[in-house]
Coordinates of C-alpha atoms in Angstrom, one line a residue:
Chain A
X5 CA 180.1 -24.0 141.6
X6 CA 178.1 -22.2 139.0
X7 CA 176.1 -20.7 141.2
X8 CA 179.3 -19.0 143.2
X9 CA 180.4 -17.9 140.0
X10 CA 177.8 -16.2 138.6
X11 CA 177.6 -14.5 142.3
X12 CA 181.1 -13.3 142.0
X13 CA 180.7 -12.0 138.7
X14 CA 177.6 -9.9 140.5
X15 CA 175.1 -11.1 137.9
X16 CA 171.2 -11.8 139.4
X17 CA 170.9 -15.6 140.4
X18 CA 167.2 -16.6 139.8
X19 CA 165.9 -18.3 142.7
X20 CA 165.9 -22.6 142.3
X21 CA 162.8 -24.2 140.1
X22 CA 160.0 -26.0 142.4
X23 CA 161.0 -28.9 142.8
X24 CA 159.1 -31.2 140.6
X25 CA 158.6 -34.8 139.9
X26 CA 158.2 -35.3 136.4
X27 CA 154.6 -37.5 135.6
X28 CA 153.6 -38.2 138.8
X29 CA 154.6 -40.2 141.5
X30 CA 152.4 -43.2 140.9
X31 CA 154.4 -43.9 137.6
X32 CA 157.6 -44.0 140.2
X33 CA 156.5 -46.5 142.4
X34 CA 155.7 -48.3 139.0
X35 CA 159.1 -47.6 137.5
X36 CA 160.5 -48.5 141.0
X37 CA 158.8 -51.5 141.1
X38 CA 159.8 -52.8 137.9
X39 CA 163.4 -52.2 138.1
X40 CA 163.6 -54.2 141.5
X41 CA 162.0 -57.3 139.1
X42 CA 164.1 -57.0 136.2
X43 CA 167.1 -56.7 138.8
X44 CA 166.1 -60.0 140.0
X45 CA 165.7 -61.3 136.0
X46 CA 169.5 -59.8 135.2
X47 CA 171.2 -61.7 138.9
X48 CA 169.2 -65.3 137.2
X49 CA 170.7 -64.3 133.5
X50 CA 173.9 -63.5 135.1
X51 CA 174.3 -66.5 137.2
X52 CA 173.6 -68.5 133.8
X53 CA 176.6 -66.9 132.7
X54 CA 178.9 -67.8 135.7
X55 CA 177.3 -71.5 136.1
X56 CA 177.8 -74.9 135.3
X57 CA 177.1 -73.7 131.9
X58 CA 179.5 -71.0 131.0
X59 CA 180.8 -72.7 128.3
X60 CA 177.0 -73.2 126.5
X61 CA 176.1 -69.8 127.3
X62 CA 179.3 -68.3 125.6
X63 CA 179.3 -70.1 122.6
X64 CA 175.4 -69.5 122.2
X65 CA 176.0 -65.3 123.2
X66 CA 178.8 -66.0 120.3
X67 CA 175.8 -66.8 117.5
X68 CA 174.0 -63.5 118.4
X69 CA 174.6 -60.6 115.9
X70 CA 175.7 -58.3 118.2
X71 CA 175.2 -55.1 115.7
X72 CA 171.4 -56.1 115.4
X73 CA 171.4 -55.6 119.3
X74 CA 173.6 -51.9 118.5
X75 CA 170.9 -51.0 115.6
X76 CA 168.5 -51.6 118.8
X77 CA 170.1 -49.7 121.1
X78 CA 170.4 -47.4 119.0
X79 CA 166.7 -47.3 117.8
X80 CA 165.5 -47.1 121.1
X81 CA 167.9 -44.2 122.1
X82 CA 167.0 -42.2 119.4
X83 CA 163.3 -43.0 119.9
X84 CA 163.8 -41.9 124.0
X85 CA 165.5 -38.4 122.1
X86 CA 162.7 -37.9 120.5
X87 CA 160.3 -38.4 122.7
X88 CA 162.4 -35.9 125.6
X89 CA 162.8 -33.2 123.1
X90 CA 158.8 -33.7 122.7
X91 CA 158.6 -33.3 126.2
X92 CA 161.1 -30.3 126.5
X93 CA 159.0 -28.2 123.7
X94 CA 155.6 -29.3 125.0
X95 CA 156.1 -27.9 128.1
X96 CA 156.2 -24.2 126.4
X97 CA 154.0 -24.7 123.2
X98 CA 151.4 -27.0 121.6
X99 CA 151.6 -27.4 117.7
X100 CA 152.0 -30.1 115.2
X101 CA 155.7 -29.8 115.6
X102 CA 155.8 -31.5 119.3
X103 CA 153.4 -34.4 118.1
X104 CA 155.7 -35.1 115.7
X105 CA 158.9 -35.8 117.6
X106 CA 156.2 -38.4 119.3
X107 CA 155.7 -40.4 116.5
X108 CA 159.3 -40.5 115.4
X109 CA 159.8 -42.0 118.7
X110 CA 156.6 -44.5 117.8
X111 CA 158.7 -44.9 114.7
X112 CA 161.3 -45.8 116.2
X113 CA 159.4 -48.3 118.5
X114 CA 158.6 -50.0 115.8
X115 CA 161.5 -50.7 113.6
X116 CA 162.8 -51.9 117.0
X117 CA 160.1 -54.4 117.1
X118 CA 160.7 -55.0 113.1
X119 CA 164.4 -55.6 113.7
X120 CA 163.7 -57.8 116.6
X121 CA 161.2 -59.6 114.7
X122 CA 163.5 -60.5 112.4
X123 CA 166.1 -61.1 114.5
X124 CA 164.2 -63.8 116.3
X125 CA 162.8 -65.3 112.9
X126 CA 166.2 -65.8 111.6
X127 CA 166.7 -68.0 114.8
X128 CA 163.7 -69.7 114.2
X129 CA 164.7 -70.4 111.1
X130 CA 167.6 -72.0 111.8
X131 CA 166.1 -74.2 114.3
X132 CA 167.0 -72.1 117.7
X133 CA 164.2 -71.6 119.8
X134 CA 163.4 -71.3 123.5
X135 CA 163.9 -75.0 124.3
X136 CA 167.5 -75.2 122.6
X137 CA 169.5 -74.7 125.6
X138 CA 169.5 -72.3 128.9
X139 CA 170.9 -69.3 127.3
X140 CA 168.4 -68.6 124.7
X141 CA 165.6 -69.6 127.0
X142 CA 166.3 -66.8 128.6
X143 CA 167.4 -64.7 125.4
X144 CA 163.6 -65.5 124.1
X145 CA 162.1 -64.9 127.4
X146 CA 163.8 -61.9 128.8
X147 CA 163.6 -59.8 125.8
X148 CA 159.9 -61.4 125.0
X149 CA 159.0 -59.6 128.4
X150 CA 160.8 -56.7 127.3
X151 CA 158.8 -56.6 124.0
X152 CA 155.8 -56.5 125.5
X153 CA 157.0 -53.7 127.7
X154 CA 157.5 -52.3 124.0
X155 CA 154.1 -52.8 122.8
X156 CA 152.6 -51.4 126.5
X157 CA 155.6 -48.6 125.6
X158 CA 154.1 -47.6 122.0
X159 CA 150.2 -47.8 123.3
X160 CA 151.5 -44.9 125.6
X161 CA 153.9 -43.2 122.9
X162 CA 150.0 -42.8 121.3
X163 CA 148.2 -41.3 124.4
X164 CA 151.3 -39.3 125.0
X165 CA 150.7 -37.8 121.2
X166 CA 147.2 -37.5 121.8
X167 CA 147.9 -35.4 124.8
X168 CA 150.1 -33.1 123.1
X169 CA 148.3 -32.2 120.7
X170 CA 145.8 -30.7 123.6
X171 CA 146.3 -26.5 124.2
X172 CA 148.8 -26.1 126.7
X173 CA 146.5 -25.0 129.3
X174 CA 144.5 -28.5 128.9
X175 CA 144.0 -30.1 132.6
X176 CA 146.8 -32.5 133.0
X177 CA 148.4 -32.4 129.8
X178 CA 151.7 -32.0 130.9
X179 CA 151.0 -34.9 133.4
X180 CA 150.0 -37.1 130.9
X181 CA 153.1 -36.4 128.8
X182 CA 155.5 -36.7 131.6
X183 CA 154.5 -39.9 132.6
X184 CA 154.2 -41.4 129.5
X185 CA 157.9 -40.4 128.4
X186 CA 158.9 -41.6 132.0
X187 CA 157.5 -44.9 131.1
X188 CA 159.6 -45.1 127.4
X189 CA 162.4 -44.2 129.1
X190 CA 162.0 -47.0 131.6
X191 CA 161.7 -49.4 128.1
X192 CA 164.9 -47.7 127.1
X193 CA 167.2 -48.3 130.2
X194 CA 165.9 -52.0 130.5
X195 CA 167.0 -52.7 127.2
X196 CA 170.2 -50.9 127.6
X197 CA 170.9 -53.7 130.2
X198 CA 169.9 -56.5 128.3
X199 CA 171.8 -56.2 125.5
X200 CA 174.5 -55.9 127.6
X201 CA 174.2 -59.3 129.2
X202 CA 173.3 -61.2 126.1
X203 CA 175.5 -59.8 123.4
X204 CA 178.2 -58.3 125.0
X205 CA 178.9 -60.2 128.5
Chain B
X21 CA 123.5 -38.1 150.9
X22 CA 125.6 -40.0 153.4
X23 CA 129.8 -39.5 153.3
X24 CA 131.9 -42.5 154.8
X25 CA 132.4 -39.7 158.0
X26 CA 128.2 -40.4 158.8
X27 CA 128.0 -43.4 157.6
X28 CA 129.0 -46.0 160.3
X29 CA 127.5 -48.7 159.0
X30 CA 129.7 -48.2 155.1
X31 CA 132.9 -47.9 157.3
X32 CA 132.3 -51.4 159.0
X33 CA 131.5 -52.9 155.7
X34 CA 134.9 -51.6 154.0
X35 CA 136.9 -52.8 157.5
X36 CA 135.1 -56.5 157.0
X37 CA 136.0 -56.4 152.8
X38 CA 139.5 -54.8 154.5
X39 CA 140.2 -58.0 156.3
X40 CA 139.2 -60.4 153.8
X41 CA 141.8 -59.4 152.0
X42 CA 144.3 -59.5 155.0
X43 CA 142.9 -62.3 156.3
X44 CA 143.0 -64.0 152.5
X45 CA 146.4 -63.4 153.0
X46 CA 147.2 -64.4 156.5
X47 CA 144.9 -68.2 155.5
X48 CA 147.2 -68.5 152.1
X49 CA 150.2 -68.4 154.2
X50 CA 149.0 -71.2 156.9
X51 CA 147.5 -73.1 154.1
X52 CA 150.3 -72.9 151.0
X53 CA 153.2 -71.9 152.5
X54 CA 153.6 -73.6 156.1
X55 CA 151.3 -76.4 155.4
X56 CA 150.5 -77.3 151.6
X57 CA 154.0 -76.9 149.9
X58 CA 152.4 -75.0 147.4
X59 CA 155.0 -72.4 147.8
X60 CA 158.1 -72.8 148.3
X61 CA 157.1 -75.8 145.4
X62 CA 157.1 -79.0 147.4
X63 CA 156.4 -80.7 144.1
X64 CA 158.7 -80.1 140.8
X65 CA 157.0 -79.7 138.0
X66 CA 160.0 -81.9 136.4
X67 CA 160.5 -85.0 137.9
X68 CA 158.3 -88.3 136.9
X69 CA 154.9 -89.1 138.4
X70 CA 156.2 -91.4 141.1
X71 CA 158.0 -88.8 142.7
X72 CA 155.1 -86.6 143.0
X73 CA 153.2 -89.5 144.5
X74 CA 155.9 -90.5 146.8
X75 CA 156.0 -86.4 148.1
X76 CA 152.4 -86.0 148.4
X77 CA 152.1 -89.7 150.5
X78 CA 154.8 -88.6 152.8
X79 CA 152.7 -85.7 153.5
X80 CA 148.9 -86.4 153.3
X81 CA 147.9 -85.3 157.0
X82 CA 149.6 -81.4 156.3
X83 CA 148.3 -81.2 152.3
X84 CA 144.5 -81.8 153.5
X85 CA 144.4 -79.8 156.6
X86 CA 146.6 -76.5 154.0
X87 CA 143.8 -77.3 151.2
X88 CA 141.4 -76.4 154.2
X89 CA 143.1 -73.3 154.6
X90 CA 143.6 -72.5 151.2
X91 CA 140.2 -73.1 150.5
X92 CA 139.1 -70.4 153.2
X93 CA 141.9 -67.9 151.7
X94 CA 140.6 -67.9 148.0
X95 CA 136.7 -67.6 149.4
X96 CA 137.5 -63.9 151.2
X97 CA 138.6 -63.2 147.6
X98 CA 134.9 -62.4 146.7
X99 CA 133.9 -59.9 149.3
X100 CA 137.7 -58.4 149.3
X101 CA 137.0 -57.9 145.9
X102 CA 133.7 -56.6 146.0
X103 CA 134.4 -53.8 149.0
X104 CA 136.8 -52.3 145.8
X105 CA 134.2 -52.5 143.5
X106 CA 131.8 -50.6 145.9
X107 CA 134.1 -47.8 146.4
X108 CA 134.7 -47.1 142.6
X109 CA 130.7 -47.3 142.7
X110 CA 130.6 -44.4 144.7
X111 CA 132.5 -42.6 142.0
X112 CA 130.7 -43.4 138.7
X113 CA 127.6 -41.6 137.9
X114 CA 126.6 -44.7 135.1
X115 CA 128.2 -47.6 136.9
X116 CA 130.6 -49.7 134.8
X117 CA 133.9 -50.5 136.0
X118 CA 132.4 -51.3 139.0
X119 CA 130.4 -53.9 137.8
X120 CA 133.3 -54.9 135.6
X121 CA 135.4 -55.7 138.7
X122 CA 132.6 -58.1 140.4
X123 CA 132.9 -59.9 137.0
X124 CA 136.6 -60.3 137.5
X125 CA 136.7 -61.2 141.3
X126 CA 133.6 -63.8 141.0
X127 CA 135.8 -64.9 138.3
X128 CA 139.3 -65.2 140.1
X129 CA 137.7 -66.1 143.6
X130 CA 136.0 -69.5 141.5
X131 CA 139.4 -70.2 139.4
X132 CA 141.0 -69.8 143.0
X133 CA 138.8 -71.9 144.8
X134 CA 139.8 -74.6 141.8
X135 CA 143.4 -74.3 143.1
X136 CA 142.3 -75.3 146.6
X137 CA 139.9 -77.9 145.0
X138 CA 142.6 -79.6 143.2
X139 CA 145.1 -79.5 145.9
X140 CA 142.3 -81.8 148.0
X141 CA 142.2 -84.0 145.7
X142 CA 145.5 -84.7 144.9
X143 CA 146.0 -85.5 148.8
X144 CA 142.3 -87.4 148.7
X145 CA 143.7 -91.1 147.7
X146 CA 146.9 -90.8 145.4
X147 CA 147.6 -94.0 146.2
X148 CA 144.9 -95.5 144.4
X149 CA 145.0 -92.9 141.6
X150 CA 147.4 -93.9 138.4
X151 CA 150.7 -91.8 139.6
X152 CA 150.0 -89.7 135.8
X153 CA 146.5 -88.8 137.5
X154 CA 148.2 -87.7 140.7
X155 CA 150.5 -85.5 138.7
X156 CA 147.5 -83.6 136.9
X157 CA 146.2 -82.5 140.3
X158 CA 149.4 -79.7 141.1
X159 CA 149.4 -79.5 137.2
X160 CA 146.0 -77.9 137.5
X161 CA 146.2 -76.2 140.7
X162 CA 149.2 -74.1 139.0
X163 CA 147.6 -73.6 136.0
X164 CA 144.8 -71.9 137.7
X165 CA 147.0 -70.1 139.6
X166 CA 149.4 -69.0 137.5
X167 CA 148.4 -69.3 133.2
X168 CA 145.0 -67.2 134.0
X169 CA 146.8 -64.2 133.6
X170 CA 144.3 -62.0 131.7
X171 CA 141.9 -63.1 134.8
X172 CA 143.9 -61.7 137.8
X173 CA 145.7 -59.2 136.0
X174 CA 142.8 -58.0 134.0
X175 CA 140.9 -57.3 137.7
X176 CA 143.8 -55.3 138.2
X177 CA 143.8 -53.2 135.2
X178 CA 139.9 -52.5 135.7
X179 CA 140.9 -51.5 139.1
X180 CA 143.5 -49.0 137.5
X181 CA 141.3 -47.6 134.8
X182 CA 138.7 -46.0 137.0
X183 CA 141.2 -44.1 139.1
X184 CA 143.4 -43.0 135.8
X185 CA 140.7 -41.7 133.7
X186 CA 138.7 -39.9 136.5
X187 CA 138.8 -36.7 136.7
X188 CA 140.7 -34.7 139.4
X189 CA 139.3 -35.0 142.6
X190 CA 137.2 -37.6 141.7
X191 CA 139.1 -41.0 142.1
X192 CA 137.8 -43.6 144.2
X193 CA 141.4 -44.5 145.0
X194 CA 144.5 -42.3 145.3
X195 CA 146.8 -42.4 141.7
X196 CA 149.5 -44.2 143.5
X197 CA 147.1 -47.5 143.7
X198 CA 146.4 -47.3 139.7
X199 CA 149.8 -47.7 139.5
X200 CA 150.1 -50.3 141.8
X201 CA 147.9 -52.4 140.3
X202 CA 149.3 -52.0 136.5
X203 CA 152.6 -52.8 137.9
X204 CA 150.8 -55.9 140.0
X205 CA 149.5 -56.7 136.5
X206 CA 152.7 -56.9 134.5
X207 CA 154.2 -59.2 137.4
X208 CA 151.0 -61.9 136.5
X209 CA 152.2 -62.3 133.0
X210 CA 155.6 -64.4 133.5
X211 CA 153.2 -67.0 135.1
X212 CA 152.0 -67.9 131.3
X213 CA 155.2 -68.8 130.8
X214 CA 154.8 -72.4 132.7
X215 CA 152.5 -74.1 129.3
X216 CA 156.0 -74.0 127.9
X217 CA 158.8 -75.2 130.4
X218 CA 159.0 -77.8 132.7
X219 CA 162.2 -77.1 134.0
X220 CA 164.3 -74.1 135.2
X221 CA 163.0 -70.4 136.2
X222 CA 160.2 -70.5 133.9
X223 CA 158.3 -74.1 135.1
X224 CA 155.5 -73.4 137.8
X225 CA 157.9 -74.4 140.5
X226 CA 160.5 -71.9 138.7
X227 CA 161.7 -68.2 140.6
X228 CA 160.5 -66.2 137.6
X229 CA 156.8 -68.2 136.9
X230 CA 156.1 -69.0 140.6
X231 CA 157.6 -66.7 142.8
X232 CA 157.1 -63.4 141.0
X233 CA 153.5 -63.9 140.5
X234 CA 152.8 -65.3 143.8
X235 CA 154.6 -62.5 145.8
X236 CA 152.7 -59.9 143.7
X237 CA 149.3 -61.2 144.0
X238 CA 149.3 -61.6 147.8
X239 CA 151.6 -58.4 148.0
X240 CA 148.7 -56.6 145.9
X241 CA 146.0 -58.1 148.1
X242 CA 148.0 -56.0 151.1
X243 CA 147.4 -53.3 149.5
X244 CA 144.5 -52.9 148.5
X245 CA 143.8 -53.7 151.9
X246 CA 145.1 -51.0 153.3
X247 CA 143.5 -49.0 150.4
X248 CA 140.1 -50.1 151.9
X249 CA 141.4 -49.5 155.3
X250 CA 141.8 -45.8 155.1
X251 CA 138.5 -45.8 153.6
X252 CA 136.7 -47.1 156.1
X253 CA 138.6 -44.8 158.8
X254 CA 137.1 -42.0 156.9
X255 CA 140.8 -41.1 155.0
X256 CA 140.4 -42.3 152.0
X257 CA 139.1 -40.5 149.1
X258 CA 135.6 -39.2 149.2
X259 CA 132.9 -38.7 146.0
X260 CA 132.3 -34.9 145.3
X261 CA 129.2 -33.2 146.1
X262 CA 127.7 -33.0 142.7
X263 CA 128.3 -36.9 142.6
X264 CA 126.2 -37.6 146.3
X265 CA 123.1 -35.4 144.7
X266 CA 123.0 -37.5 141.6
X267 CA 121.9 -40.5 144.0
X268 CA 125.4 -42.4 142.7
X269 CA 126.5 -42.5 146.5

């Protein structure tokens, strides 16, 4: 539609961009690959839900904070912000300016795993743990696996800075920094799913 | 310096280390999935000791003739592991992640040989065994399996290292398999989950501790396969020039 207008108006249409996969394709497969497992971790979480044990599962969603899960969300959006406009500028400069929108998004990594951490001590606390019933057996699980997915996230975040910090004309810089945001992204969008099925199914 | 392309004797080597892994593959599923009830779980990590006696009883002939089987499945794991490690070899000046690899698959092929091991002798004479005794034989068998997660998934991540931080050019494997293995790696770690349930997804009869890790490993052991496949039929990746005069090929 765009493209017809512009025409009409007579104005030069440059021709399409190459078409490029951003990273690599070895980090889609991976990416690819994970989503078809957590897919299979949200039906089991879901079916919880829907099973004999509805009624546990929504009184136990009901004791989860659900604007520690927003502050999460929104930590992790922000963070995935970041680390995109990191990946926008980088792709036309190197200075100390693109390394630092990677380690807000390191930053915010961490006060992700800071909330969480105390998130899950206040449940410990109080004598909830993995064994209390189905629902937060998989709470603790499913977002345990996610928070190593975190920690694996933040190891990259580091590379990815590392990287940037390289002169643009470096051999696979820009790889390097493409696939490492593709990966934070991929931290981002499973999360985004979770907290939907345990604090606000 | 000899390429895989004048090298017949390199290509039949990588086609035998190429079908121990299928073959690894092909004996696991006789052995622990038709046979020895090792998946799908004949046994439930949650019901009491008689129960498991009573399931392996009804079944002794099938349990002995699978631990056979498996037994011949986890011993390919050695040389299908080791036909990897030569290929990175051909790529590394210094060796190192080479060498680390034959570490990890000596190490998994023995800890997988103790699944087979255990699986015998839970079928040897669990009649005469205290039922509790019976029990600790799939106990073990899935703790091999399945809680030595920095083992199996640590093999993979040495696998992926090499073929990440190469330069261009100069992987032993294409960039795809690097990923393939971190991603085989990740699927492991659910299986340390089964020290702390003995019921539900999460036990080592579970969907989530079993299945996952199970489906990858054997899954992963296809591919890698192949990987060592092309190699041998001359399309895999070869070493560059300056790497064959330094003697590393």
């Amino acid at each position: 539609m765009m493209d017809c207008a512009a025409k009409s108006k007579g104005e030069v249409t440059t021709s399409p961009p190459q078409k490029h996969i951003p990273g690599e394709l070895g980090i889609w497969v991976f990416v690819a690959g994970d989503l078809m497992v957590f897919a299979a971790f949200f039906v089991v979480i879901a079916l919880g839900h829907n099973g004999e044990q509805a009624e546990i599962f929504a009184q136990s969603r009901a004791t989860l904070d659900m604007w520690v899960g927003v502050l999460n969300t929104f930590l992790l959006l922000t963070g995935s912000w970041f680390v995109a406009k990191g990946v926008e500028k980088s792709r036309t400069a190197h200075d100390s300016a693109i390394s630092r929108y990677f380690s807000l998004g390191i930053l915010c990594g961490l006060l992700f795993v800071a909330n969480k951490s105390f998130e899950w001590g206040a449940k410990i606390i109080v004598g909830i743990n993995p064994m209390t019933n189905d629902f937060f057996m998989y709470y603790f699980v499913f977002t345990g696996i996610h928070l190593l997915h975190v920690f694996v996230g933040l190891g990259v975040l580091l590379l990815v800075r590392n990287a940037s910090k390289r002169p643009i004309t470096a051999r696979n810089r820009n790889r390097t920094i493409e696939t490492g945001a593709t990966f934070w992204h991929l931290v981002d969008l499973l999360w985004i799913v979770l907290f939907a099925l345990f604090y606000l199914l | 310096m000899l390429t895989t392309t004048n090298d017949p004797l390199f290509r039949k080597s990588m086609m035998f280390c190429a079908w121990s892994g299928y073959m690894a593959v092909i004996f696991y599923i006789i052995g622990g999935v038709i046979l020895g009830g090792m998946t799908p779980p004949l046994l439930n990590a949650g019901e009491p000791p008689e129960e498991f006696v009573r399931k392996i009883t009804e079944n002794l002939p099938q349990l002995r003739v699978a631990s056979i089987f498996m037994m011949i499945s986890f011993a390919l794991f050695g040389s299908f592991g080791a036909g990897i490690a030569a290929q990175t070899r051909r790529f590394e000046i210094n060796p190192v992640f080479s060498y680390i690899q034959l570490v990890f698959s000596a190490g998994g092929m023995v800890i997988a040989l103790l699944v087979a091991f255990s699986w015998a002798l839970m079928s040897f004479r669990p009649e005469t065994y205290h039922p509790t005794l019976v029990m600790m034989f799939p106990d073990f068998a899935y703790f091999c399996a399945l809680f030595s997660v920095p083992l199996f998934g640590g093999w993979c991540v040495m696998i992926a290292l090499p073929i990440l931080l190469a330069e261009e050019g100069k992987e032993p494997f294409p960039r795809w398999v690097a990923y393939a293995n971190l991603w085989a790696a990740l699927l492991y770690v659910p299986g340390q989950l089964i020290l702390f349930f003995k019921d539900g997804p999460f036990a080592w009869h579970g969907f989530v501790a079993l299945w996952i890790p199970y489906v990858a490993y054997f899954g992963w052991i296809w591919v890698m396969s192949i990987a060592m496949s092309k190699v041998a039929k001359s399309t895999g990746n070869e070493p560059p020039p300056e790497l064959a005069k330094t003697g590393a090929v």
